[in-house]
Structures are given as structure tokens and as C-alpha cells.
């Protein structure tokens, strides 16, 4: 939550005894709308920050919530208030966010159907691009500073078009198999279908109140959303984002879970879902428009999945942040456990060939290290020390180098370049001292790459992938992720899927 010089007024409103706060005072509501709604939604239904509702916080105990308010949350926009609010105020604030809203939030079939917007139904726009470019070498650059997306020509490294996005895009855009359409998912549940040929939003729908991410099926026919709130997976027809099915995320005992993420598994013609609150992973196949769920029991709760290139195995990070579990997707059995003590960001993992073996590498959220794992033996063959915990790692099969940032901590303005055959850091760059440098994406050929400077007065920097020399800077408003059409639709080994 964001607060400014009105903190004393907020604290005063929060110190009213809980029994007297059946509904928030008008002053508190006004302060919430002024200072919190931009992150957490006008109705507390979530935005860039999570929904501040009892249902969304049910797995977080109040003492933990108090600790978050007091000390903040690293790598997010949630600041620490220990030096600003008294302990009693922090306790009162924790009580407030666990109080149900005046009207219980509902987002079911009726709400989803009513939200479906069709500015340009399928088949109503020309089937040829309205501009000249290599459509397979386009980049989509998400600018979170003012919620826009830039379409970038990857040959000329020049912007083609810039358009406004929904608030707080999350989880990375997904493309249709032919690369013509890109689908965006926002934290507040909106799915947007964008036509890259005609540079227009063609369809939208709101799948939930607080959504984690989306996936597009290998054949391009379906889009699936994973929701935190409500506890659902939602299946749509990709043509016009028409609702097909709502799948409650529950185990056999009726216990529900937030949907942590959903992924397409192209060789399997299925979706794989990670669940936040029950120890299962789901494989969902769609036959004649109907979803069928296969449940895989897991020994522990898992976050953040990574798949081997053939989608025979999935690696998940244990919630304790100390282990990775390797699951055979055919049998559902856990076949190996990996010592990964720094909470790996598996969703940012990459693979490459090393001495006749396929290896994967992943940065860690909690420790300055990159773990490199032999995917034949499922053993960690090296733990490479970095200058801080990292968020993103990227490469390309045509590049000898892998790039990893140190997003968290005092060295967040640096990025390491790793030689994939020596497994050593060969160069450390500091492109904008004092500003976060993060998230690399290569062009389709592996010859050039883009690096973000995450600042409102930021830029994407173009580098030569072989010489590591900077070529140009393209000013942008806090650019975060960059996504190359070719790399994404061909599941390039050096980028996230």
C-alpha cells in the first residue's frame, strides 16, 4: 500500500477499536481511495498489489500480515512502515484488511459473460500487416511505469507502435501459434487479445478478481486463466475470448486453492496447473470444448514450475524455499529432489547443451547464486555465486552467453554475463548506476538483445550478443519484460515459456 504525509490521519482512523469499525469511517474510505486503491483496487479486489480481502489473505496469519506491514516485502512496492506507524497502528491496520467488504465479491459465469468486449470480432480485420517488418522478429515491451506496451521492430530496433494496456500486466504475454495475436493477462483479471497485424485490441474479458497468469494452447484454440480469487481455472475460446468452462480448484475433500499458475504443454496438447494451497499439480486436456482434469499428488506445496524441453518432467520449488521436486508428468511420481536453498525462480530457468548433457540454470530470490542442474542425473553440478539474489535469466541457443540480473539487494544495477561452456561469469555490466538493470530478451537470431532499465526515466538497451557492446538506448517508462515473437512461439531454450 502507498501512503504519504497523511499517514497520521490514517493511523488515527485505524486506532478506532475494532468493535466500532463494522464499516470503515468515511475518512478512512476516502484515504484508502486516495492512497491505496491504485495498487489494491477501488473495491479492495486487487490490482498491482493483491486483493485485500479475507479470502485472499486466508493462508496468511495476522501476525505475518503485521510483519509485512512493519517490514515491507522485498522485491515489491510494499514498503516498510516500522519507522512511520506505531505498533498499535500496525496491528489495527492488519485487523482492517482482514475485515470483509460491505458486499462479498463475486466473479462467476454471469460476471465473466458480462465483461466480454469485442471491438473487432474474429475475421473482421484484414489478414495482412498494416506495416512493413519481420513479424517473427517483433518485440513486445511492457512499460509498467504508465501501463503501456511498445511494439518494437527487432531488425531496426525502433518502436512501431505504443498502446495503453490494462493495469498491472503479469505473467508475460502469450502468442497464437502463427504469431499474429498476443494475449495479455493483468493482475486484476483482464485478458486482452491484441492483433499485431492491425495494431488493435480485438477482444477482452475479465476472468477473475485476482489473476495470476494465462496460457494459450498449442493449437491456439483455447486460453486458460489461473485465478487467486476466486479459486478457479477458467477456459476460453481464443477466437473471441468467449467463456467455455469454469473449473473450481478443489481437491477430493472439497478444500479449495488459489491457482498459482497455468502453463501450456505443447508436446502433450494439454495445460499444466500449479496450485498454491493444496499439494497437487493438475494436467488439463480439452476435448470438444470440455476440460478434463488429471490430478497428480505431490509430497508438498510447490510454487513456480519449470519444464524440460520435451515436457516429460516438471520441476517445482517447495514452499520452504530449500528444495526442488522433479515430477514425471506421465506417472505423476516424484523422481528426484534437488537441493535449492535460495528459493529458485524456476519460471525464469533456461537450458542449454553442456558437455553432451542438457543442463538447466535458475537464479534464486533469496541468495546470490545460480544453480546449474544436469537434467539427465538431476544433480546440481555447480552453484555459481552472484552479487545478489536474481529474478531473470536469459540466453539463446545461438549465443555462447547467459545473462542474469541481481534484481534484489544493493547491486540491483548490475547484470552478469555467464559463459555457458565454462560456467563462469565473464563480465559484469553496470549500464545505469543506481537504477535496476533486469530482464534480457534476445532477437530471433540470437545476435542482438535487449536489457531493461527499470525506471520511469528508463530505457531498453540494445547489445551485440557476441561482443557484449552497447549499441543504442531506446527511452521508455519503466520497461520490464520484453518478449520476442519467434522465441516465444518456438519455445526457444533461452527464454521463459
PDB file of N, CA, C and O in Angstrom, residues 71-140:
ATOM      1  N   UNK A  71       7.670  -4.501   8.117  1.00  0.00           N
ATOM      2  CA  UNK A  71       8.989  -4.631   7.488  1.00  0.00           C
ATOM      3  C   UNK A  71       8.965  -4.576   5.971  1.00  0.00           C
ATOM      4  O   UNK A  71      10.017  -4.643   5.334  1.00  0.00           O
ATOM      5  N   UNK A  72       7.755  -4.477   5.385  1.00  0.00           N
ATOM      6  CA  UNK A  72       7.670  -4.441   3.932  1.00  0.00           C
ATOM      7  C   UNK A  72       7.871  -5.808   3.325  1.00  0.00           C
ATOM      8  O   UNK A  72       7.983  -6.826   4.024  1.00  0.00           O
ATOM      9  N   UNK A  73       7.905  -5.839   2.030  1.00  0.00           N
ATOM     10  CA  UNK A  73       8.114  -7.093   1.305  1.00  0.00           C
ATOM     11  C   UNK A  73       9.147  -6.845   0.224  1.00  0.00           C
ATOM     12  O   UNK A  73       8.924  -6.053  -0.692  1.00  0.00           O
ATOM     13  N   UNK A  74      10.306  -7.505   0.294  1.00  0.00           N
ATOM     14  CA  UNK A  74      11.359  -7.285  -0.689  1.00  0.00           C
ATOM     15  C   UNK A  74      10.873  -7.561  -2.107  1.00  0.00           C
ATOM     16  O   UNK A  74      10.020  -8.422  -2.331  1.00  0.00           O
ATOM     17  N   UNK A  75      11.397  -6.817  -3.049  1.00  0.00           N
ATOM     18  CA  UNK A  75      11.142  -7.002  -4.478  1.00  0.00           C
ATOM     19  C   UNK A  75       9.715  -6.658  -4.872  1.00  0.00           C
ATOM     20  O   UNK A  75       9.241  -7.072  -5.913  1.00  0.00           O
ATOM     21  N   UNK A  76       9.015  -5.924  -4.010  1.00  0.00           N
ATOM     22  CA  UNK A  76       7.685  -5.440  -4.350  1.00  0.00           C
ATOM     23  C   UNK A  76       7.607  -3.961  -4.024  1.00  0.00           C
ATOM     24  O   UNK A  76       8.540  -3.377  -3.467  1.00  0.00           O
ATOM     25  N   UNK A  77       6.456  -3.365  -4.321  1.00  0.00           N
ATOM     26  CA  UNK A  77       6.271  -1.953  -3.999  1.00  0.00           C
ATOM     27  C   UNK A  77       5.694  -1.760  -2.605  1.00  0.00           C
ATOM     28  O   UNK A  77       5.336  -0.646  -2.231  1.00  0.00           O
ATOM     29  N   UNK A  78       5.604  -2.850  -1.825  1.00  0.00           N
ATOM     30  CA  UNK A  78       5.103  -2.748  -0.456  1.00  0.00           C
ATOM     31  C   UNK A  78       6.234  -2.284   0.450  1.00  0.00           C
ATOM     32  O   UNK A  78       7.195  -3.014   0.692  1.00  0.00           O
ATOM     33  N   UNK A  79       6.169  -1.033   0.964  1.00  0.00           N
ATOM     34  CA  UNK A  79       7.255  -0.515   1.788  1.00  0.00           C
ATOM     35  C   UNK A  79       7.120  -0.945   3.241  1.00  0.00           C
ATOM     36  O   UNK A  79       6.098  -1.495   3.659  1.00  0.00           O
ATOM     37  N   UNK A  80       8.133  -0.682   4.024  1.00  0.00           N
ATOM     38  CA  UNK A  80       8.107  -0.947   5.468  1.00  0.00           C
ATOM     39  C   UNK A  80       7.602   0.294   6.197  1.00  0.00           C
ATOM     40  O   UNK A  80       7.944   1.416   5.840  1.00  0.00           O
ATOM     41  N   UNK A  81       6.782   0.056   7.247  1.00  0.00           N
ATOM     42  CA  UNK A  81       6.212   1.163   7.995  1.00  0.00           C
ATOM     43  C   UNK A  81       6.652   1.196   9.450  1.00  0.00           C
ATOM     44  O   UNK A  81       6.089   1.929  10.254  1.00  0.00           O
ATOM     45  N   UNK A  82       7.679   0.406   9.791  1.00  0.00           N
ATOM     46  CA  UNK A  82       8.120   0.339  11.182  1.00  0.00           C
ATOM     47  C   UNK A  82       8.562   1.698  11.710  1.00  0.00           C
ATOM     48  O   UNK A  82       8.382   1.991  12.895  1.00  0.00           O
ATOM     49  N   UNK A  83       9.136   2.533  10.845  1.00  0.00           N
ATOM     50  CA  UNK A  83       9.613   3.840  11.284  1.00  0.00           C
ATOM     51  C   UNK A  83       8.555   4.931  11.128  1.00  0.00           C
ATOM     52  O   UNK A  83       8.837   6.106  11.409  1.00  0.00           O
ATOM     53  N   UNK A  84       7.370   4.542  10.683  1.00  0.00           N
ATOM     54  CA  UNK A  84       6.336   5.524  10.401  1.00  0.00           C
ATOM     55  C   UNK A  84       5.114   5.342  11.285  1.00  0.00           C
ATOM     56  O   UNK A  84       4.557   6.308  11.800  1.00  0.00           O
ATOM     57  N   UNK A  85       4.693   4.098  11.472  1.00  0.00           N
ATOM     58  CA  UNK A  85       3.495   3.797  12.251  1.00  0.00           C
ATOM     59  C   UNK A  85       3.858   3.169  13.590  1.00  0.00           C
ATOM     60  O   UNK A  85       4.788   2.349  13.669  1.00  0.00           O
ATOM     61  N   UNK A  86       3.106   3.507  14.610  1.00  0.00           N
ATOM     62  CA  UNK A  86       3.256   2.851  15.909  1.00  0.00           C
ATOM     63  C   UNK A  86       2.806   1.403  15.797  1.00  0.00           C
ATOM     64  O   UNK A  86       2.018   1.040  14.918  1.00  0.00           O
ATOM     65  N   UNK A  87       3.299   0.597  16.724  1.00  0.00           N
ATOM     66  CA  UNK A  87       2.954  -0.823  16.700  1.00  0.00           C
ATOM     67  C   UNK A  87       1.446  -1.030  16.771  1.00  0.00           C
ATOM     68  O   UNK A  87       0.892  -1.901  16.094  1.00  0.00           O
ATOM     69  N   UNK A  88       0.770  -0.206  17.603  1.00  0.00           N
ATOM     70  CA  UNK A  88      -0.683  -0.333  17.717  1.00  0.00           C
ATOM     71  C   UNK A  88      -1.371  -0.032  16.394  1.00  0.00           C
ATOM     72  O   UNK A  88      -2.379  -0.664  16.033  1.00  0.00           O
ATOM     73  N   UNK A  89      -0.847   0.912  15.648  1.00  0.00           N
ATOM     74  CA  UNK A  89      -1.429   1.258  14.350  1.00  0.00           C
ATOM     75  C   UNK A  89      -1.250   0.119  13.349  1.00  0.00           C
ATOM     76  O   UNK A  89      -2.143  -0.169  12.546  1.00  0.00           O
ATOM     77  N   UNK A  90      -0.094  -0.521  13.408  1.00  0.00           N
ATOM     78  CA  UNK A  90       0.159  -1.635  12.504  1.00  0.00           C
ATOM     79  C   UNK A  90      -0.798  -2.783  12.800  1.00  0.00           C
ATOM     80  O   UNK A  90      -1.358  -3.402  11.888  1.00  0.00           O
ATOM     81  N   UNK A  91      -1.022  -3.053  14.091  1.00  0.00           N
ATOM     82  CA  UNK A  91      -1.977  -4.099  14.461  1.00  0.00           C
ATOM     83  C   UNK A  91      -3.371  -3.749  13.975  1.00  0.00           C
ATOM     84  O   UNK A  91      -4.102  -4.595  13.441  1.00  0.00           O
ATOM     85  N   UNK A  92      -3.767  -2.490  14.138  1.00  0.00           N
ATOM     86  CA  UNK A  92      -5.091  -2.064  13.689  1.00  0.00           C
ATOM     87  C   UNK A  92      -5.225  -2.169  12.176  1.00  0.00           C
ATOM     88  O   UNK A  92      -6.277  -2.559  11.664  1.00  0.00           O
ATOM     89  N   UNK A  93      -4.170  -1.848  11.471  1.00  0.00           N
ATOM     90  CA  UNK A  93      -4.202  -1.945  10.024  1.00  0.00           C
ATOM     91  C   UNK A  93      -4.348  -3.394   9.576  1.00  0.00           C
ATOM     92  O   UNK A  93      -5.099  -3.708   8.647  1.00  0.00           O
ATOM     93  N   UNK A  94      -3.647  -4.305  10.253  1.00  0.00           N
ATOM     94  CA  UNK A  94      -3.790  -5.729   9.934  1.00  0.00           C
ATOM     95  C   UNK A  94      -5.219  -6.196  10.171  1.00  0.00           C
ATOM     96  O   UNK A  94      -5.784  -6.952   9.373  1.00  0.00           O
ATOM     97  N   UNK A  95      -5.835  -5.737  11.277  1.00  0.00           N
ATOM     98  CA  UNK A  95      -7.237  -6.095  11.533  1.00  0.00           C
ATOM     99  C   UNK A  95      -8.134  -5.592  10.407  1.00  0.00           C
ATOM    100  O   UNK A  95      -9.053  -6.286   9.966  1.00  0.00           O
ATOM    101  N   UNK A  96      -7.872  -4.389   9.945  1.00  0.00           N
ATOM    102  CA  UNK A  96      -8.725  -3.767   8.930  1.00  0.00           C
ATOM    103  C   UNK A  96      -8.717  -4.555   7.625  1.00  0.00           C
ATOM    104  O   UNK A  96      -9.777  -4.777   7.009  1.00  0.00           O
ATOM    105  N   UNK A  97      -7.563  -5.001   7.173  1.00  0.00           N
ATOM    106  CA  UNK A  97      -7.514  -5.681   5.883  1.00  0.00           C
ATOM    107  C   UNK A  97      -8.110  -7.081   5.945  1.00  0.00           C
ATOM    108  O   UNK A  97      -8.393  -7.673   4.900  1.00  0.00           O
ATOM    109  N   UNK A  98      -8.315  -7.623   7.150  1.00  0.00           N
ATOM    110  CA  UNK A  98      -8.972  -8.923   7.280  1.00  0.00           C
ATOM    111  C   UNK A  98     -10.490  -8.787   7.426  1.00  0.00           C
ATOM    112  O   UNK A  98     -11.182  -9.786   7.549  1.00  0.00           O
ATOM    113  N   UNK A  99     -10.990  -7.561   7.446  1.00  0.00           N
ATOM    114  CA  UNK A  99     -12.428  -7.347   7.591  1.00  0.00           C
ATOM    115  C   UNK A  99     -13.102  -7.499   6.236  1.00  0.00           C
ATOM    116  O   UNK A  99     -12.658  -6.905   5.247  1.00  0.00           O
ATOM    117  N   UNK A 100     -14.179  -8.268   6.138  1.00  0.00           N
ATOM    118  CA  UNK A 100     -14.865  -8.428   4.851  1.00  0.00           C
ATOM    119  C   UNK A 100     -15.406  -7.099   4.351  1.00  0.00           C
ATOM    120  O   UNK A 100     -15.764  -6.218   5.138  1.00  0.00           O
ATOM    121  N   UNK A 101     -15.468  -6.922   3.037  1.00  0.00           N
ATOM    122  CA  UNK A 101     -16.078  -5.713   2.487  1.00  0.00           C
ATOM    123  C   UNK A 101     -17.583  -5.725   2.736  1.00  0.00           C
ATOM    124  O   UNK A 101     -18.163  -6.753   3.103  1.00  0.00           O
ATOM    125  N   UNK A 102     -18.193  -4.589   2.518  1.00  0.00           N
ATOM    126  CA  UNK A 102     -19.634  -4.485   2.763  1.00  0.00           C
ATOM    127  C   UNK A 102     -20.409  -5.472   1.908  1.00  0.00           C
ATOM    128  O   UNK A 102     -21.396  -6.056   2.346  1.00  0.00           O
ATOM    129  N   UNK A 103     -19.952  -5.675   0.675  1.00  0.00           N
ATOM    130  CA  UNK A 103     -20.590  -6.643  -0.212  1.00  0.00           C
ATOM    131  C   UNK A 103     -19.571  -7.708  -0.605  1.00  0.00           C
ATOM    132  O   UNK A 103     -18.508  -7.382  -1.139  1.00  0.00           O
ATOM    133  N   UNK A 104     -19.881  -8.991  -0.347  1.00  0.00           N
ATOM    134  CA  UNK A 104     -18.930 -10.057  -0.699  1.00  0.00           C
ATOM    135  C   UNK A 104     -18.621 -10.038  -2.193  1.00  0.00           C
ATOM    136  O   UNK A 104     -19.537  -9.906  -3.017  1.00  0.00           O
ATOM    137  N   UNK A 105     -17.352 -10.156  -2.578  1.00  0.00           N
ATOM    138  CA  UNK A 105     -17.003 -10.140  -4.002  1.00  0.00           C
ATOM    139  C   UNK A 105     -17.423 -11.430  -4.694  1.00  0.00           C
ATOM    140  O   UNK A 105     -17.262 -12.526  -4.144  1.00  0.00           O
ATOM    141  N   UNK A 106     -17.979 -11.313  -5.848  1.00  0.00           N
ATOM    142  CA  UNK A 106     -18.413 -12.463  -6.638  1.00  0.00           C
ATOM    143  C   UNK A 106     -17.900 -12.278  -8.058  1.00  0.00           C
ATOM    144  O   UNK A 106     -17.996 -11.181  -8.629  1.00  0.00           O
ATOM    145  N   UNK A 107     -17.343 -13.327  -8.623  1.00  0.00           N
ATOM    146  CA  UNK A 107     -16.957 -13.288 -10.032  1.00  0.00           C
ATOM    147  C   UNK A 107     -17.171 -14.673 -10.627  1.00  0.00           C
ATOM    148  O   UNK A 107     -16.295 -15.515 -10.606  1.00  0.00           O
ATOM    149  N   UNK A 108     -18.375 -14.866 -11.135  1.00  0.00           N
ATOM    150  CA  UNK A 108     -18.753 -16.152 -11.706  1.00  0.00           C
ATOM    151  C   UNK A 108     -19.152 -16.021 -13.154  1.00  0.00           C
ATOM    152  O   UNK A 108     -18.748 -15.093 -13.865  1.00  0.00           O
ATOM    153  N   UNK A 109     -19.959 -16.968 -13.606  1.00  0.00           N
ATOM    154  CA  UNK A 109     -20.329 -17.028 -15.014  1.00  0.00           C
ATOM    155  C   UNK A 109     -20.968 -15.725 -15.505  1.00  0.00           C
ATOM    156  O   UNK A 109     -20.607 -15.207 -16.566  1.00  0.00           O
ATOM    157  N   UNK A 110     -21.916 -15.207 -14.742  1.00  0.00           N
ATOM    158  CA  UNK A 110     -22.615 -14.002 -15.184  1.00  0.00           C
ATOM    159  C   UNK A 110     -21.667 -12.826 -15.324  1.00  0.00           C
ATOM    160  O   UNK A 110     -21.725 -12.071 -16.310  1.00  0.00           O
ATOM    161  N   UNK A 111     -20.785 -12.652 -14.344  1.00  0.00           N
ATOM    162  CA  UNK A 111     -19.845 -11.527 -14.385  1.00  0.00           C
ATOM    163  C   UNK A 111     -18.857 -11.672 -15.538  1.00  0.00           C
ATOM    164  O   UNK A 111     -18.522 -10.691 -16.214  1.00  0.00           O
ATOM    165  N   UNK A 112     -18.393 -12.891 -15.773  1.00  0.00           N
ATOM    166  CA  UNK A 112     -17.459 -13.112 -16.879  1.00  0.00           C
ATOM    167  C   UNK A 112     -18.130 -12.828 -18.215  1.00  0.00           C
ATOM    168  O   UNK A 112     -17.581 -12.130 -19.077  1.00  0.00           O
ATOM    169  N   UNK A 113     -19.323 -13.355 -18.389  1.00  0.00           N
ATOM    170  CA  UNK A 113     -20.043 -13.134 -19.653  1.00  0.00           C
ATOM    171  C   UNK A 113     -20.295 -11.649 -19.886  1.00  0.00           C
ATOM    172  O   UNK A 113     -20.147 -11.147 -21.008  1.00  0.00           O
ATOM    173  N   UNK A 114     -20.678 -10.929 -18.846  1.00  0.00           N
ATOM    174  CA  UNK A 114     -20.966  -9.503 -18.988  1.00  0.00           C
ATOM    175  C   UNK A 114     -19.720  -8.688 -19.316  1.00  0.00           C
ATOM    176  O   UNK A 114     -19.826  -7.584 -19.873  1.00  0.00           O
ATOM    177  N   UNK A 115     -18.552  -9.205 -18.956  1.00  0.00           N
ATOM    178  CA  UNK A 115     -17.318  -8.443 -19.156  1.00  0.00           C
ATOM    179  C   UNK A 115     -16.730  -8.598 -20.547  1.00  0.00           C
ATOM    180  O   UNK A 115     -15.804  -7.876 -20.916  1.00  0.00           O
ATOM    181  N   UNK A 116     -17.230  -9.542 -21.334  1.00  0.00           N
ATOM    182  CA  UNK A 116     -16.643  -9.841 -22.645  1.00  0.00           C
ATOM    183  C   UNK A 116     -16.852  -8.672 -23.611  1.00  0.00           C
ATOM    184  O   UNK A 116     -17.981  -8.282 -23.906  1.00  0.00           O
ATOM    185  N   UNK A 117     -15.741  -8.104 -24.086  1.00  0.00           N
ATOM    186  CA  UNK A 117     -15.761  -6.970 -25.007  1.00  0.00           C
ATOM    187  C   UNK A 117     -15.204  -7.409 -26.352  1.00  0.00           C
ATOM    188  O   UNK A 117     -14.159  -8.063 -26.411  1.00  0.00           O
ATOM    189  N   UNK A 118     -15.879  -7.034 -27.443  1.00  0.00           N
ATOM    190  CA  UNK A 118     -15.465  -7.447 -28.782  1.00  0.00           C
ATOM    191  C   UNK A 118     -15.411  -6.246 -29.723  1.00  0.00           C
ATOM    192  O   UNK A 118     -16.301  -6.058 -30.561  1.00  0.00           O
ATOM    193  N   UNK A 119     -14.380  -5.423 -29.620  1.00  0.00           N
ATOM    194  CA  UNK A 119     -14.270  -4.300 -30.554  1.00  0.00           C
ATOM    195  C   UNK A 119     -14.149  -4.751 -32.011  1.00  0.00           C
ATOM    196  O   UNK A 119     -14.680  -4.108 -32.917  1.00  0.00           O
ATOM    197  N   UNK A 120     -13.437  -5.872 -32.230  1.00  0.00           N
ATOM    198  CA  UNK A 120     -13.241  -6.400 -33.580  1.00  0.00           C
ATOM    199  C   UNK A 120     -13.352  -7.919 -33.535  1.00  0.00           C
ATOM    200  O   UNK A 120     -12.352  -8.613 -33.344  1.00  0.00           O
ATOM    201  N   UNK A 121     -14.540  -8.469 -33.725  1.00  0.00           N
ATOM    202  CA  UNK A 121     -14.700  -9.931 -33.684  1.00  0.00           C
ATOM    203  C   UNK A 121     -13.812 -10.627 -34.712  1.00  0.00           C
ATOM    204  O   UNK A 121     -13.416 -10.025 -35.728  1.00  0.00           O
ATOM    205  N   UNK A 122     -13.504 -11.865 -34.420  1.00  0.00           N
ATOM    206  CA  UNK A 122     -12.641 -12.659 -35.293  1.00  0.00           C
ATOM    207  C   UNK A 122     -13.128 -12.574 -36.747  1.00  0.00           C
ATOM    208  O   UNK A 122     -14.300 -12.744 -37.043  1.00  0.00           O
ATOM    209  N   UNK A 123     -12.179 -12.285 -37.665  1.00  0.00           N
ATOM    210  CA  UNK A 123     -12.496 -12.255 -39.085  1.00  0.00           C
ATOM    211  C   UNK A 123     -12.913 -10.917 -39.631  1.00  0.00           C
ATOM    212  O   UNK A 123     -13.162 -10.795 -40.848  1.00  0.00           O
ATOM    213  N   UNK A 124     -12.973  -9.882 -38.793  1.00  0.00           N
ATOM    214  CA  UNK A 124     -13.437  -8.576 -39.274  1.00  0.00           C
ATOM    215  C   UNK A 124     -12.301  -7.635 -39.653  1.00  0.00           C
ATOM    216  O   UNK A 124     -12.570  -6.555 -40.190  1.00  0.00           O
ATOM    217  N   UNK A 125     -11.061  -8.006 -39.377  1.00  0.00           N
ATOM    218  CA  UNK A 125      -9.920  -7.155 -39.727  1.00  0.00           C
ATOM    219  C   UNK A 125      -9.090  -7.802 -40.829  1.00  0.00           C
ATOM    220  O   UNK A 125      -9.095  -9.037 -40.988  1.00  0.00           O
ATOM    221  N   UNK A 126      -8.349  -7.003 -41.609  1.00  0.00           N
ATOM    222  CA  UNK A 126      -7.527  -7.557 -42.697  1.00  0.00           C
ATOM    223  C   UNK A 126      -6.519  -8.584 -42.196  1.00  0.00           C
ATOM    224  O   UNK A 126      -6.036  -8.500 -41.059  1.00  0.00           O
ATOM    225  N   UNK A 127      -6.182  -9.525 -43.072  1.00  0.00           N
ATOM    226  CA  UNK A 127      -5.272 -10.606 -42.711  1.00  0.00           C
ATOM    227  C   UNK A 127      -3.827 -10.331 -43.122  1.00  0.00           C
ATOM    228  O   UNK A 127      -3.003 -11.255 -43.158  1.00  0.00           O
ATOM    229  N   UNK A 128      -3.527  -9.075 -43.449  1.00  0.00           N
ATOM    230  CA  UNK A 128      -2.169  -8.683 -43.782  1.00  0.00           C
ATOM    231  C   UNK A 128      -1.729  -7.550 -42.866  1.00  0.00           C
ATOM    232  O   UNK A 128      -2.533  -6.694 -42.505  1.00  0.00           O
ATOM    233  N   UNK A 129      -0.458  -7.532 -42.484  1.00  0.00           N
ATOM    234  CA  UNK A 129       0.029  -6.456 -41.611  1.00  0.00           C
ATOM    235  C   UNK A 129      -0.130  -5.087 -42.269  1.00  0.00           C
ATOM    236  O   UNK A 129       0.025  -4.938 -43.484  1.00  0.00           O
ATOM    237  N   UNK A 130      -0.398  -4.089 -41.454  1.00  0.00           N
ATOM    238  CA  UNK A 130      -0.562  -2.717 -41.956  1.00  0.00           C
ATOM    239  C   UNK A 130       0.759  -1.957 -41.942  1.00  0.00           C
ATOM    240  O   UNK A 130       0.781  -0.747 -42.152  1.00  0.00           O
ATOM    241  N   UNK A 131       1.871  -2.641 -41.721  1.00  0.00           N
ATOM    242  CA  UNK A 131       3.193  -2.014 -41.714  1.00  0.00           C
ATOM    243  C   UNK A 131       4.199  -3.048 -42.190  1.00  0.00           C
ATOM    244  O   UNK A 131       3.915  -4.246 -42.274  1.00  0.00           O
ATOM    245  N   UNK A 132       5.407  -2.577 -42.503  1.00  0.00           N
ATOM    246  CA  UNK A 132       6.467  -3.439 -43.004  1.00  0.00           C
ATOM    247  C   UNK A 132       7.439  -3.790 -41.883  1.00  0.00           C
ATOM    248  O   UNK A 132       8.028  -2.902 -41.269  1.00  0.00           O
ATOM    249  N   UNK A 133       7.570  -5.077 -41.596  1.00  0.00           N
ATOM    250  CA  UNK A 133       8.530  -5.555 -40.586  1.00  0.00           C
ATOM    251  C   UNK A 133       8.571  -7.068 -40.664  1.00  0.00           C
ATOM    252  O   UNK A 133       7.670  -7.707 -41.225  1.00  0.00           O
ATOM    253  N   UNK A 134       9.623  -7.640 -40.101  1.00  0.00           N
ATOM    254  CA  UNK A 134       9.679  -9.087 -39.921  1.00  0.00           C
ATOM    255  C   UNK A 134       8.773  -9.426 -38.744  1.00  0.00           C
ATOM    256  O   UNK A 134       9.129  -9.179 -37.585  1.00  0.00           O
ATOM    257  N   UNK A 135       7.603  -9.984 -39.016  1.00  0.00           N
ATOM    258  CA  UNK A 135       6.621 -10.219 -37.968  1.00  0.00           C
ATOM    259  C   UNK A 135       7.100 -11.244 -36.945  1.00  0.00           C
ATOM    260  O   UNK A 135       6.576 -11.302 -35.830  1.00  0.00           O
ATOM    261  N   UNK A 136       8.087 -12.033 -37.306  1.00  0.00           N
ATOM    262  CA  UNK A 136       8.636 -13.010 -36.372  1.00  0.00           C
ATOM    263  C   UNK A 136       9.723 -12.411 -35.490  1.00  0.00           C
ATOM    264  O   UNK A 136      10.165 -13.045 -34.527  1.00  0.00           O
ATOM    265  N   UNK A 137      10.172 -11.202 -35.818  1.00  0.00           N
ATOM    266  CA  UNK A 137      11.237 -10.582 -35.021  1.00  0.00           C
ATOM    267  C   UNK A 137      10.745  -9.322 -34.311  1.00  0.00           C
ATOM    268  O   UNK A 137      11.524  -8.422 -34.018  1.00  0.00           O
ATOM    269  N   UNK A 138       9.447  -9.292 -34.024  1.00  0.00           N
ATOM    270  CA  UNK A 138       8.911  -8.205 -33.217  1.00  0.00           C
ATOM    271  C   UNK A 138       9.159  -8.485 -31.741  1.00  0.00           C
ATOM    272  O   UNK A 138       9.194  -9.647 -31.306  1.00  0.00           O
ATOM    273  N   UNK A 139       9.308  -7.416 -30.977  1.00  0.00           N
ATOM    274  CA  UNK A 139       9.312  -7.492 -29.519  1.00  0.00           C
ATOM    275  C   UNK A 139       8.075  -6.791 -28.982  1.00  0.00           C
ATOM    276  O   UNK A 139       7.655  -5.758 -29.521  1.00  0.00           O
ATOM    277  N   UNK A 140       7.517  -7.325 -27.916  1.00  0.00           N
ATOM    278  CA  UNK A 140       6.518  -6.616 -27.128  1.00  0.00           C
ATOM    279  C   UNK A 140       7.203  -6.185 -25.846  1.00  0.00           C
ATOM    280  O   UNK A 140       7.687  -7.034 -25.077  1.00  0.00           O
TER     281      UNK A 140
END
